PDB file of C-alpha atoms in Angstrom:
ATOM      1  CA  MET A  23      84.860  21.953 108.627  1.00 66.00           C
ATOM      2  CA  SER A  24      81.955  24.518 109.365  1.00 79.00           C
ATOM      3  CA  ASP A  25      79.399  23.955 112.070  1.00 81.00           C
ATOM      4  CA  GLU A  26      76.378  24.071 109.207  1.00 83.00           C
ATOM      5  CA  GLU A  27      78.302  21.076 107.205  1.00 85.00           C
ATOM      6  CA  LYS A  28      78.557  19.322 110.388  1.00 83.00           C
ATOM      7  CA  LYS A  29      75.037  19.391 110.755  1.00 84.00           C
ATOM      8  CA  ARG A  30      74.096  19.106 107.315  1.00 86.00           C
ATOM      9  CA  ARG A  31      76.156  15.718 106.977  1.00 86.00           C
ATOM     10  CA  ALA A  32      74.617  14.000 110.355  1.00 87.00           C
ATOM     11  CA  ALA A  33      71.160  15.402 108.935  1.00 90.00           C
ATOM     12  CA  THR A  34      71.742  13.167 105.552  1.00 91.00           C
ATOM     13  CA  ALA A  35      73.272  10.272 107.433  1.00 91.00           C
ATOM     14  CA  ARG A  36      70.139   9.942 109.754  1.00 91.00           C
ATOM     15  CA  ARG A  37      67.736  10.276 106.690  1.00 92.00           C
ATOM     16  CA  GLN A  38      69.881   7.498 105.195  1.00 92.00           C
ATOM     17  CA  HIS A  39      69.666   5.800 108.425  1.00 93.00           C
ATOM     18  CA  LEU A  40      65.809   6.486 108.626  1.00 93.00           C
ATOM     19  CA  LYS A  41      65.177   5.205 104.676  1.00 94.00           C
ATOM     20  CA  SER A  42      67.235   1.910 105.452  1.00 93.00           C
ATOM     21  CA  ALA A  43      65.152   1.346 108.504  1.00 94.00           C
ATOM     22  CA  MET A  44      62.303   1.626 106.476  1.00 95.00           C
ATOM     23  CA  LEU A  45      63.590  -0.612 103.999  1.00 94.00           C
ATOM     24  CA  GLN A  46      64.317  -3.427 105.933  1.00 95.00           C
ATOM     25  CA  LEU A  47      60.620  -2.851 108.032  1.00 95.00           C
ATOM     26  CA  ALA A  48      58.688  -3.361 104.428  1.00 95.00           C
ATOM     27  CA  VAL A  49      61.109  -6.290 103.457  1.00 95.00           C
ATOM     28  CA  THR A  50      59.818  -8.172 107.073  1.00 96.00           C
ATOM     29  CA  GLU A  51      56.027  -7.083 106.084  1.00 96.00           C
ATOM     30  CA  ILE A  52      56.462  -8.644 102.744  1.00 96.00           C
ATOM     31  CA  GLU A  53      58.400 -11.672 103.664  1.00 96.00           C
ATOM     32  CA  LYS A  54      55.400 -12.003 106.296  1.00 96.00           C
ATOM     33  CA  GLU A  55      52.584 -11.513 104.216  1.00 96.00           C
ATOM     34  CA  ALA A  56      53.843 -13.915 101.407  1.00 96.00           C
ATOM     35  CA  ALA A  57      54.496 -16.738 104.720  1.00 97.00           C
ATOM     36  CA  ALA A  58      50.475 -15.581 105.328  1.00 97.00           C
ATOM     37  CA  LYS A  59      49.526 -15.927 101.855  1.00 96.00           C
ATOM     38  CA  GLU A  60      51.163 -19.444 101.664  1.00 96.00           C
ATOM     39  CA  VAL A  61      49.481 -20.869 104.604  1.00 96.00           C
ATOM     40  CA  GLU A  62      45.905 -19.419 103.870  1.00 95.00           C
ATOM     41  CA  LYS A  63      46.700 -21.224 100.563  1.00 94.00           C
ATOM     42  CA  GLN A  64      47.191 -24.561 101.883  1.00 92.00           C
ATOM     43  CA  ASN A  65      44.396 -24.054 104.460  1.00 92.00           C
ATOM     44  CA  TYR A  66      42.048 -23.949 101.098  1.00 90.00           C
ATOM     45  CA  LEU A  67      43.342 -26.593  99.898  1.00 88.00           C
ATOM     46  CA  ALA A  68      43.385 -29.063 102.272  1.00 88.00           C
ATOM     47  CA  GLU A  69      39.502 -27.645 103.098  1.00 87.00           C
ATOM     48  CA  HIS A  70      38.461 -27.823  99.579  1.00 84.00           C
ATOM     49  CA  CYS A  71      40.588 -30.833  97.836  1.00 82.00           C
ATOM     50  CA  PRO A  72      41.215 -33.768  99.863  1.00 77.00           C
ATOM     51  CA  PRO A  73      43.914 -35.747  99.370  1.00 76.00           C
ATOM     52  CA  LEU A  74      43.925 -38.177  96.148  1.00 74.00           C
ATOM     53  CA  SER A  75      43.429 -42.041  97.318  1.00 75.00           C
ATOM     54  CA  LEU A  76      44.553 -44.392  94.611  1.00 76.00           C
ATOM     55  CA  PRO A  77      41.873 -47.450  94.381  1.00 76.00           C
ATOM     56  CA  GLY A  78      43.603 -50.574  93.827  1.00 78.00           C
ATOM     57  CA  SER A  79      41.155 -52.382  91.643  1.00 84.00           C
ATOM     58  CA  MET A  80      39.912 -51.068  88.420  1.00 86.00           C
ATOM     59  CA  GLN A  81      36.476 -50.832  88.951  1.00 89.00           C
ATOM     60  CA  GLU A  82      36.880 -48.277  92.107  1.00 87.00           C
ATOM     61  CA  LEU A  83      39.317 -46.774  89.920  1.00 87.00           C
ATOM     62  CA  GLN A  84      37.180 -46.215  86.826  1.00 89.00           C
ATOM     63  CA  GLU A  85      33.901 -45.330  89.882  1.00 90.00           C
ATOM     64  CA  LEU A  86      36.751 -42.415  90.705  1.00 87.00           C
ATOM     65  CA  CYS A  87      36.854 -41.517  87.231  1.00 90.00           C
ATOM     66  CA  LYS A  88      33.544 -40.804  86.744  1.00 93.00           C
ATOM     67  CA  LYS A  89      33.383 -38.170  90.105  1.00 91.00           C
ATOM     68  CA  LEU A  90      36.304 -36.272  88.761  1.00 90.00           C
ATOM     69  CA  HIS A  91      34.497 -36.135  85.490  1.00 95.00           C
ATOM     70  CA  ALA A  92      31.463 -35.396  87.395  1.00 95.00           C
ATOM     71  CA  LYS A  93      33.097 -32.698  89.281  1.00 93.00           C
ATOM     72  CA  ILE A  94      35.184 -31.274  86.146  1.00 95.00           C
ATOM     73  CA  ASP A  95      31.707 -30.944  83.815  1.00 95.00           C
ATOM     74  CA  THR A  96      29.694 -29.291  87.090  1.00 95.00           C
ATOM     75  CA  VAL A  97      33.077 -26.868  87.331  1.00 94.00           C
ATOM     76  CA  ASP A  98      33.132 -25.871  83.698  1.00 95.00           C
ATOM     77  CA  GLU A  99      29.520 -25.036  84.016  1.00 95.00           C
ATOM     78  CA  GLU A 100      30.289 -22.735  86.976  1.00 95.00           C
ATOM     79  CA  ARG A 101      33.107 -21.370  84.955  1.00 95.00           C
ATOM     80  CA  TYR A 102      31.045 -20.983  81.267  1.00 96.00           C
ATOM     81  CA  ASP A 103      28.147 -19.447  83.427  1.00 96.00           C
ATOM     82  CA  THR A 104      30.563 -17.289  85.284  1.00 96.00           C
ATOM     83  CA  GLU A 105      31.870 -16.082  81.689  1.00 96.00           C
ATOM     84  CA  VAL A 106      28.706 -15.534  80.473  1.00 96.00           C
ATOM     85  CA  LYS A 107      27.826 -13.153  83.206  1.00 97.00           C
ATOM     86  CA  LEU A 108      31.687 -11.366  83.552  1.00 96.00           C
ATOM     87  CA  GLN A 109      30.588 -10.474  79.435  1.00 96.00           C
ATOM     88  CA  LYS A 110      27.314  -9.298  80.057  1.00 96.00           C
ATOM     89  CA  THR A 111      28.187  -7.036  82.699  1.00 96.00           C
ATOM     90  CA  ASN A 112      31.469  -5.966  80.790  1.00 96.00           C
ATOM     91  CA  LYS A 113      28.751  -4.989  77.687  1.00 96.00           C
ATOM     92  CA  GLU A 114      26.523  -3.281  80.173  1.00 96.00           C
ATOM     93  CA  LEU A 115      29.075  -1.438  81.339  1.00 95.00           C
ATOM     94  CA  GLU A 116      30.511  -0.134  78.003  1.00 93.00           C
ATOM     95  CA  ASP A 117      26.663   0.922  77.285  1.00 93.00           C
ATOM     96  CA  LEU A 118      26.472   3.057  80.160  1.00 92.00           C
ATOM     97  CA  SER A 119      29.734   4.299  79.660  1.00 89.00           C
ATOM     98  CA  GLN A 120      28.747   5.806  76.201  1.00 86.00           C
ATOM     99  CA  LYS A 121      25.681   7.074  77.123  1.00 87.00           C
ATOM    100  CA  LEU A 122      28.070   8.731  80.006  1.00 84.00           C
ATOM    101  CA  PHE A 123      29.900  10.432  77.152  1.00 80.00           C
ATOM    102  CA  ASP A 124      27.008  11.341  75.065  1.00 79.00           C
ATOM    103  CA  LEU A 125      25.317  12.797  78.004  1.00 80.00           C
ATOM    104  CA  ARG A 126      28.416  15.099  79.026  1.00 77.00           C
ATOM    105  CA  GLY A 127      28.709  16.178  75.555  1.00 71.00           C
ATOM    106  CA  LYS A 128      32.632  15.351  75.165  1.00 61.00           C
ATOM    107  CA  PHE A 129      32.462  14.972  71.265  1.00 63.00           C
ATOM    108  CA  LYS A 130      33.863  17.687  69.151  1.00 68.00           C
ATOM    109  CA  ARG A 131      31.371  19.648  67.332  1.00 69.00           C
ATOM    110  CA  PRO A 132      31.981  20.662  63.855  1.00 71.00           C
ATOM    111  CA  PRO A 133      32.567  24.617  63.238  1.00 78.00           C
ATOM    112  CA  LEU A 134      29.088  25.367  61.400  1.00 78.00           C
ATOM    113  CA  ARG A 135      29.472  28.096  59.201  1.00 78.00           C
ATOM    114  CA  ARG A 136      26.293  30.469  58.656  1.00 78.00           C
ATOM    115  CA  VAL A 137      24.732  29.871  55.262  1.00 76.00           C
ATOM    116  CA  ARG A 138      22.134  33.075  53.957  1.00 78.00           C
ATOM    117  CA  MET A 139      19.349  30.906  52.204  1.00 76.00           C
ATOM    118  CA  SER A 140      15.799  32.652  51.373  1.00 75.00           C
ATOM    119  CA  ALA A 141      12.293  30.534  52.580  1.00 72.00           C
ATOM    120  CA  ASP A 142      12.170  29.485  49.024  1.00 73.00           C
ATOM    121  CA  ALA A 143      15.665  27.902  48.592  1.00 77.00           C
ATOM    122  CA  MET A 144      14.772  25.609  51.755  1.00 76.00           C
ATOM    123  CA  LEU A 145      11.788  24.477  50.692  1.00 76.00           C
ATOM    124  CA  ARG A 146      13.100  23.576  47.170  1.00 76.00           C
ATOM    125  CA  ALA A 147      16.364  21.808  49.554  1.00 77.00           C
ATOM    126  CA  LEU A 148      13.920  19.799  51.710  1.00 77.00           C
ATOM    127  CA  LEU A 149      11.220  19.116  49.250  1.00 76.00           C
ATOM    128  CA  GLY A 150      12.909  19.250  45.943  1.00 72.00           C
ATOM    129  CA  SER A 151      11.285  19.346  42.716  1.00 67.00           C
ATOM    130  CA  LYS A 152       7.510  19.435  44.314  1.00 63.00           C
ATOM    131  CA  HIS A 153       7.940  22.799  45.587  1.00 57.00           C
ATOM    132  CA  LYS A 154       6.248  25.038  43.469  1.00 61.00           C
ATOM    133  CA  VAL A 155       4.206  27.482  45.919  1.00 61.00           C
ATOM    134  CA  CYS A 156       6.545  30.726  46.005  1.00 63.00           C
ATOM    135  CA  MET A 157       7.142  32.262  49.692  1.00 61.00           C
ATOM    136  CA  ASP A 158       6.782  35.644  50.492  1.00 65.00           C
ATOM    137  CA  LEU A 159       6.816  36.248  53.607  1.00 64.00           C
ATOM    138  CA  ARG A 160       6.246  39.815  53.479  1.00 68.00           C
ATOM    139  CA  ALA A 161       2.936  39.923  51.466  1.00 68.00           C
ATOM    140  CA  ASN A 162       0.993  38.733  54.696  1.00 68.00           C
ATOM    141  CA  LEU A 163       2.282  41.033  56.904  1.00 72.00           C
ATOM    142  CA  LYS A 164      -0.520  43.864  58.202  1.00 72.00           C
ATOM    143  CA  GLN A 165      -0.222  47.519  57.577  1.00 73.00           C
ATOM    144  CA  VAL A 166       0.021  49.363  60.239  1.00 69.00           C
ATOM    145  CA  LYS A 167      -0.544  53.074  60.156  1.00 67.00           C
ATOM    146  CA  LYS A 168       1.376  55.319  62.735  1.00 65.00           C
ATOM    147  CA  GLU A 169      -1.478  57.695  64.431  1.00 62.00           C
ATOM    148  CA  ASP A 170       0.335  60.979  65.512  1.00 57.00           C
ATOM    149  CA  THR A 171       0.197  60.964  69.590  1.00 59.00           C
ATOM    150  CA  GLU A 172      -0.321  64.281  71.541  1.00 60.00           C
ATOM    151  CA  LYS A 173       3.087  63.649  73.164  1.00 58.00           C
ATOM    152  CA  GLU A 174       4.920  63.314  69.494  1.00 62.00           C
ATOM    153  CA  LYS A 175       2.733  66.847  68.824  1.00 60.00           C
ATOM    154  CA  ASP A 176       4.154  68.784  71.878  1.00 60.00           C
ATOM    155  CA  LEU A 177       7.596  67.109  71.153  1.00 60.00           C
ATOM    156  CA  ARG A 178       7.425  69.014  67.622  1.00 58.00           C
ATOM    157  CA  ASP A 179       6.233  72.160  69.101  1.00 57.00           C
ATOM    158  CA  VAL A 180       9.103  72.891  71.521  1.00 57.00           C
ATOM    159  CA  GLY A 181      11.619  72.948  69.150  1.00 59.00           C
ATOM    160  CA  ASP A 182      14.741  72.765  70.555  1.00 59.00           C
ATOM    161  CA  TRP A 183      15.751  72.819  74.008  1.00 60.00           C
ATOM    162  CA  ARG A 184      18.287  74.681  74.144  1.00 61.00           C
ATOM    163  CA  LYS A 185      16.575  77.664  73.339  1.00 62.00           C
ATOM    164  CA  ASN A 186      14.498  77.062  76.294  1.00 63.00           C
ATOM    165  CA  ILE A 187      17.189  77.152  78.609  1.00 63.00           C
ATOM    166  CA  GLU A 188      19.173  80.212  77.062  1.00 60.00           C
ATOM    167  CA  GLU A 189      16.306  82.090  77.665  1.00 63.00           C
ATOM    168  CA  LYS A 190      15.779  81.454  81.253  1.00 63.00           C
ATOM    169  CA  SER A 191      19.209  81.420  81.965  1.00 64.00           C
ATOM    170  CA  GLY A 192      20.732  85.050  83.703  1.00 63.00           C
ATOM    171  CA  MET A 193      18.504  87.883  85.481  1.00 62.00           C
ATOM    172  CA  GLU A 194      16.565  88.248  82.005  1.00 64.00           C
ATOM    173  CA  GLY A 195      15.230  84.388  82.246  1.00 62.00           C
ATOM    174  CA  ARG A 196      14.001  85.278  86.065  1.00 62.00           C
ATOM    175  CA  LYS A 197      12.430  88.532  85.100  1.00 63.00           C
ATOM    176  CA  LYS A 198      10.791  87.088  82.365  1.00 65.00           C
ATOM    177  CA  MET A 199       9.074  84.523  84.983  1.00 63.00           C
ATOM    178  CA  PHE A 200       8.886  87.042  87.476  1.00 63.00           C
ATOM    179  CA  GLU A 201       6.535  88.989  85.443  1.00 70.00           C
ATOM    180  CA  ALA A 202       4.817  85.868  84.052  1.00 68.00           C
ATOM    181  CA  GLY A 203       3.616  85.319  87.748  1.00 63.00           C
ATOM    182  CA  GLU A 204       2.153  88.628  87.955  1.00 60.00           C
ATOM    183  CA  ASN A 205       0.039  88.211  85.138  1.00 56.00           C
TER     184      ASN A 205
END
């Protein structure tokens, strides 16, 4: 056996030992919790449910039965009230969750198709046979005449910009600019 194999085996053995120790601790903790719950249950029963003492006479037994029936009635009323409250709160929770769902917009939207429809067709679809007015949207548009501005005239007069550049380039262009400056 090599040194590495011994180390691996020792590591796995240690892991298994730690795992078994943890499981033993968990089992003892579970047993302690179960015993504590049982003691708590016994204390609660001793506090809320006194031991039953059966009387010897018929009259006392009937009175005991009446008391027990009264207690059963009050407990049933409380149980009914709590059930109704629970149902109300569950209904409120469902409503609120539905509102949240609606607000978040998680519902799937259907794919919409683009439909070409004229204004007349739209009015006919909305109003049905009542629609008799023809709606020509372009009829009421204002007519605007385009006025020539000075800039546009200047641009038309200048012509092609490439000609101006070619004329000014080179020594000839410089000579023309110099001669234009002397005059």
